[in-house]
Coordinates of C-alpha atoms in Angstrom, one line a residue:
M815 CA 0.0 0.0 0.0
S816 CA 1.4 3.4 -0.9
E817 CA 2.6 5.7 1.9
P818 CA 0.6 8.8 2.4
I819 CA 2.1 12.2 1.6
Q820 CA 1.1 13.4 5.0
T821 CA -0.8 12.2 8.0
E822 CA -2.5 14.2 10.7
R823 CA -4.5 13.2 13.8
V824 CA -7.8 15.1 14.2
C825 CA -9.3 15.8 17.6
A826 CA -12.9 16.9 18.2
G827 CA -13.2 20.7 18.3
A828 CA -9.8 21.2 16.7
G829 CA -9.5 23.7 13.9
H830 CA -8.5 21.2 11.2
D831 CA -8.5 21.9 7.5
C832 CA -11.5 19.9 6.1
A833 CA -12.9 20.1 2.6
F834 CA -16.4 19.9 3.9
S835 CA -16.3 22.4 6.7
R836 CA -18.4 25.3 5.6
A837 CA -19.8 28.1 7.7
G838 CA -19.2 26.2 10.9
S839 CA -21.0 23.0 9.8
S840 CA -19.5 19.6 10.6
C841 CA -17.8 17.7 7.8
M842 CA -19.9 14.7 8.8
D843 CA -23.0 16.6 7.6
N844 CA -21.9 16.2 4.0
I845 CA -21.0 12.5 4.1
R846 CA -24.0 10.2 3.4
L847 CA -22.7 7.5 5.8
F848 CA -22.7 9.9 8.7
A849 CA -25.2 12.7 7.8
D850 CA -28.0 11.4 10.0
L851 CA -25.9 10.6 13.1
P852 CA -26.6 12.5 16.3
A853 CA -24.3 15.4 17.0
D854 CA -22.6 13.6 19.9
A855 CA -21.9 10.6 17.7
K856 CA -20.3 12.8 15.0
R857 CA -18.1 14.4 17.6
E858 CA -17.0 10.9 18.8
L859 CA -15.9 10.0 15.2
L860 CA -14.2 13.3 14.6
A861 CA -12.2 12.7 17.8
C862 CA -10.6 9.5 16.4
S863 CA -10.3 10.3 12.7
R864 CA -7.0 10.5 10.8
H865 CA -6.3 12.5 7.7
T866 CA -4.0 11.4 4.9
A867 CA -3.0 12.8 1.6
H868 CA -2.0 10.9 -1.6
A869 CA -0.8 11.7 -5.1
E870 CA -2.5 10.9 -8.4
G871 CA -1.8 7.3 -9.3
D872 CA -1.2 6.1 -5.8
I873 CA -2.8 2.7 -5.0
I874 CA -4.2 3.1 -1.5
V875 CA -5.9 -0.3 -1.2
H876 CA -4.9 -3.6 -2.8
E877 CA -7.5 -6.4 -3.3
G878 CA -7.2 -8.7 -0.3
D879 CA -6.1 -6.1 2.1
P880 CA -8.0 -6.2 5.5
I881 CA -10.6 -3.5 5.9
E882 CA -9.4 -1.7 9.0
S883 CA -11.0 1.7 8.5
I884 CA -13.8 3.6 6.8
I885 CA -12.1 5.7 4.1
V886 CA -13.9 9.0 3.4
V887 CA -12.9 11.1 0.4
R888 CA -12.4 14.7 1.7
S889 CA -11.3 16.0 -1.7
G890 CA -10.2 14.5 -5.1
R891 CA -11.4 11.3 -6.9
I892 CA -10.6 7.6 -6.4
K893 CA -11.6 4.6 -8.4
T894 CA -12.3 1.0 -7.2
F895 CA -11.3 -1.6 -9.7
R896 CA -10.6 -5.3 -10.2
V897 CA -8.2 -7.0 -12.7
N898 CA -9.3 -10.3 -14.2
S899 CA -7.1 -13.3 -14.9
D900 CA -6.3 -11.9 -18.4
G901 CA -5.0 -8.7 -16.9
E902 CA -8.0 -6.7 -18.0
E903 CA -9.1 -3.9 -15.6
Y904 CA -12.7 -3.4 -14.7
V905 CA -13.7 -0.2 -12.9
L906 CA -16.4 -0.8 -10.3
D907 CA -17.0 2.8 -9.2
V908 CA -15.5 6.3 -9.0
L909 CA -15.9 8.2 -5.7
H910 CA -15.4 11.9 -5.0
D911 CA -15.8 14.4 -2.2
G912 CA -18.1 13.2 0.6
Q913 CA -18.3 9.5 -0.5
A914 CA -16.9 6.7 1.6
L915 CA -15.5 3.2 1.3
W916 CA -16.7 0.8 4.0
H917 CA -18.5 -2.1 2.3
G918 CA -17.4 -5.5 3.6
M919 CA -16.4 -4.1 7.0
F920 CA -18.9 -6.2 8.8
T921 CA -18.3 -9.5 6.9
A922 CA -16.5 -12.4 8.6
D923 CA -13.2 -11.9 6.8
H924 CA -13.6 -8.1 6.2
V925 CA -11.2 -7.8 3.3
Y926 CA -11.3 -5.6 0.2
R927 CA -12.7 -7.3 -2.9
Y928 CA -11.1 -4.6 -5.1
S929 CA -8.2 -2.3 -5.3
V930 CA -8.4 1.5 -5.0
E931 CA -6.4 4.1 -7.1
C932 CA -6.2 7.9 -6.8
L933 CA -7.4 9.6 -10.0
A934 CA -6.2 13.0 -8.8
P935 CA -4.4 14.4 -5.7
V936 CA -6.6 13.1 -2.9
R937 CA -7.2 13.9 0.8
L938 CA -8.8 11.2 2.9
C939 CA -10.3 10.9 6.3
R940 CA -9.9 7.5 8.0
I941 CA -12.0 6.2 10.9
H942 CA -10.9 2.9 12.4
R943 CA -13.3 0.0 12.2
A944 CA -13.2 -0.6 16.0
D945 CA -14.1 3.0 16.7
F946 CA -17.1 2.8 14.4
E947 CA -18.2 -0.5 15.9
A948 CA -18.0 1.0 19.4
L949 CA -20.2 3.9 18.2
L950 CA -22.8 1.5 16.9
S951 CA -22.9 -0.2 20.3
N952 CA -23.3 3.2 22.1
H953 CA -25.9 4.4 19.6
P954 CA -28.3 1.6 18.5
D955 CA -30.4 4.1 16.4
V956 CA -27.3 4.6 14.2
A957 CA -27.5 0.9 13.1
L958 CA -31.1 1.5 11.8
G959 CA -29.9 4.4 9.6
L960 CA -27.0 2.2 8.4
I961 CA -29.5 -0.5 7.3
R962 CA -31.5 2.2 5.4
M963 CA -28.4 3.4 3.6
I964 CA -27.3 -0.2 2.7
T965 CA -30.8 -0.6 1.1
T966 CA -30.3 2.5 -1.0
E967 CA -26.9 1.4 -2.1
L968 CA -28.1 -2.0 -3.1
D969 CA -30.7 -0.3 -5.3
E970 CA -27.9 1.7 -6.9
A971 CA -25.9 -1.4 -7.5
E972 CA -28.9 -3.1 -9.1
E973 CA -29.2 -0.1 -11.4
R974 CA -25.5 -0.5 -12.4
I975 CA -26.1 -4.2 -13.2
L976 CA -29.1 -3.3 -15.3
M977 CA -27.0 -0.7 -17.2
L978 CA -24.3 -3.2 -18.0
S979 CA -27.0 -5.6 -19.4
I980 CA -27.9 -3.1 -22.1
R981 CA -26.5 -4.4 -25.4
D982 CA -26.6 -1.2 -27.4
P983 CA -23.3 0.7 -26.7
R984 CA -24.9 4.1 -27.4
Q985 CA -27.8 3.5 -25.0
R986 CA -25.5 2.0 -22.3
L987 CA -23.2 5.0 -22.5
A988 CA -26.0 7.5 -22.4
K989 CA -27.4 5.8 -19.2
Y990 CA -24.0 5.8 -17.6
L991 CA -23.3 9.5 -18.3
L992 CA -26.7 10.4 -16.8
A993 CA -26.0 8.4 -13.7
R994 CA -22.4 9.7 -13.4
D995 CA -23.6 13.3 -13.9
Q996 CA -26.1 12.9 -11.0
R997 CA -23.4 11.7 -8.7
C998 CA -20.5 13.9 -9.6
A999 CA -19.4 16.6 -7.1
G1000 CA -19.3 19.5 -9.7
P1001 CA -20.9 20.3 -13.0
E1002 CA -18.5 18.2 -15.0
I1003 CA -17.8 14.5 -15.2
R1004 CA -14.0 14.2 -14.8
L1005 CA -13.0 10.8 -16.1
K1006 CA -10.6 9.6 -18.8
L1007 CA -12.2 7.7 -21.6
E1008 CA -10.3 4.6 -20.6
D1009 CA -12.0 4.7 -17.1
I1010 CA -15.4 5.2 -18.7
A1011 CA -14.8 2.3 -21.0
A1012 CA -13.7 0.1 -18.1
S1013 CA -16.8 1.2 -16.1
V1014 CA -19.3 0.3 -18.8
G1015 CA -17.6 -2.7 -20.3
L1016 CA -17.0 -1.3 -23.7
R1017 CA -13.9 -0.8 -25.8
P1018 CA -12.2 2.6 -25.5
E1019 CA -12.6 3.3 -29.2
T1020 CA -16.3 2.5 -28.9
V1021 CA -16.6 5.0 -26.1
S1022 CA -14.5 7.6 -27.9
R1023 CA -16.7 7.3 -31.0
N1024 CA -20.0 7.6 -29.2
I1025 CA -18.7 10.5 -26.9
A1026 CA -17.7 12.4 -30.1
R1027 CA -21.1 11.7 -31.6
F1028 CA -22.9 13.0 -28.4
A1029 CA -20.8 16.2 -28.7
R1030 CA -21.7 16.7 -32.3
E1031 CA -25.4 16.3 -31.5
G1032 CA -25.1 18.9 -28.7
L1033 CA -25.9 16.5 -25.9
I1034 CA -22.6 17.1 -24.2
E1035 CA -19.6 19.4 -24.3
R1036 CA -16.0 18.6 -23.8
P1037 CA -14.3 21.5 -22.0
G1038 CA -11.0 19.7 -21.9
R1039 CA -9.2 16.3 -21.8
G1040 CA -11.0 14.0 -19.3
R1041 CA -13.9 16.4 -18.8
I1042 CA -17.5 16.0 -20.0
L1043 CA -20.3 18.4 -19.4
V1044 CA -23.9 17.1 -19.9
V1045 CA -25.9 19.9 -21.5
D1046 CA -29.0 18.0 -22.8
H1047 CA -30.2 15.6 -20.1
E1048 CA -33.5 14.9 -21.8
G1049 CA -31.7 14.1 -25.0
L1050 CA -29.5 11.5 -23.2
R1051 CA -32.6 10.1 -21.4
T1052 CA -34.3 9.6 -24.7
I1053 CA -31.3 7.6 -26.0
S1054 CA -31.0 5.6 -22.7
R1055 CA -34.6 4.4 -22.8
P1056 CA -35.1 0.9 -24.4

């Protein structure tokens, strides 16, 4: 696992530099996993969190590593991916500011089923598994909220599976861009064509050709390399429908 550029211990009430702290609000308010926690529970987690920084291209998790912490993206973008026996990479997801890696934490072996790479300079917040388990014991109501969130994420996973079952590349790509646009932190989708191709199970040249066609049709704009701006959502929805 790559060594972080820097590490800092965070204590509750400390004036730490956090990408989510705005107008006195807690960073926890902007992270779906923690947003509904009671204020005292958020303070408990902040008291035991640890910040790390990583460079673009760093591998911060290898498949098979034990899941020791919840990893929250404070700023930047990371991708989760697997490599098959033929050496072909398959991107599972791309996460950005406010999203967290924690799935598998409560399984018997609690190991990662994927690797994680930084797609840009990244700042992370890590909360140790034992600290989160202690919080669940002290706040049983938190467990109910966690179950609700797992249900939501299972629905999202089902949507991704349905998207991958679409045979028409143009339709599949349109559906992916709409879903990615809804989840991205800013107005633009910031992904290389190779990462989009690996996410949707298409060849890079197929993605490149269809992206270029979407741009010619005025459905998207390409402000720069690795940047896509959806400008006609309804047009893409029309294409994405069976």
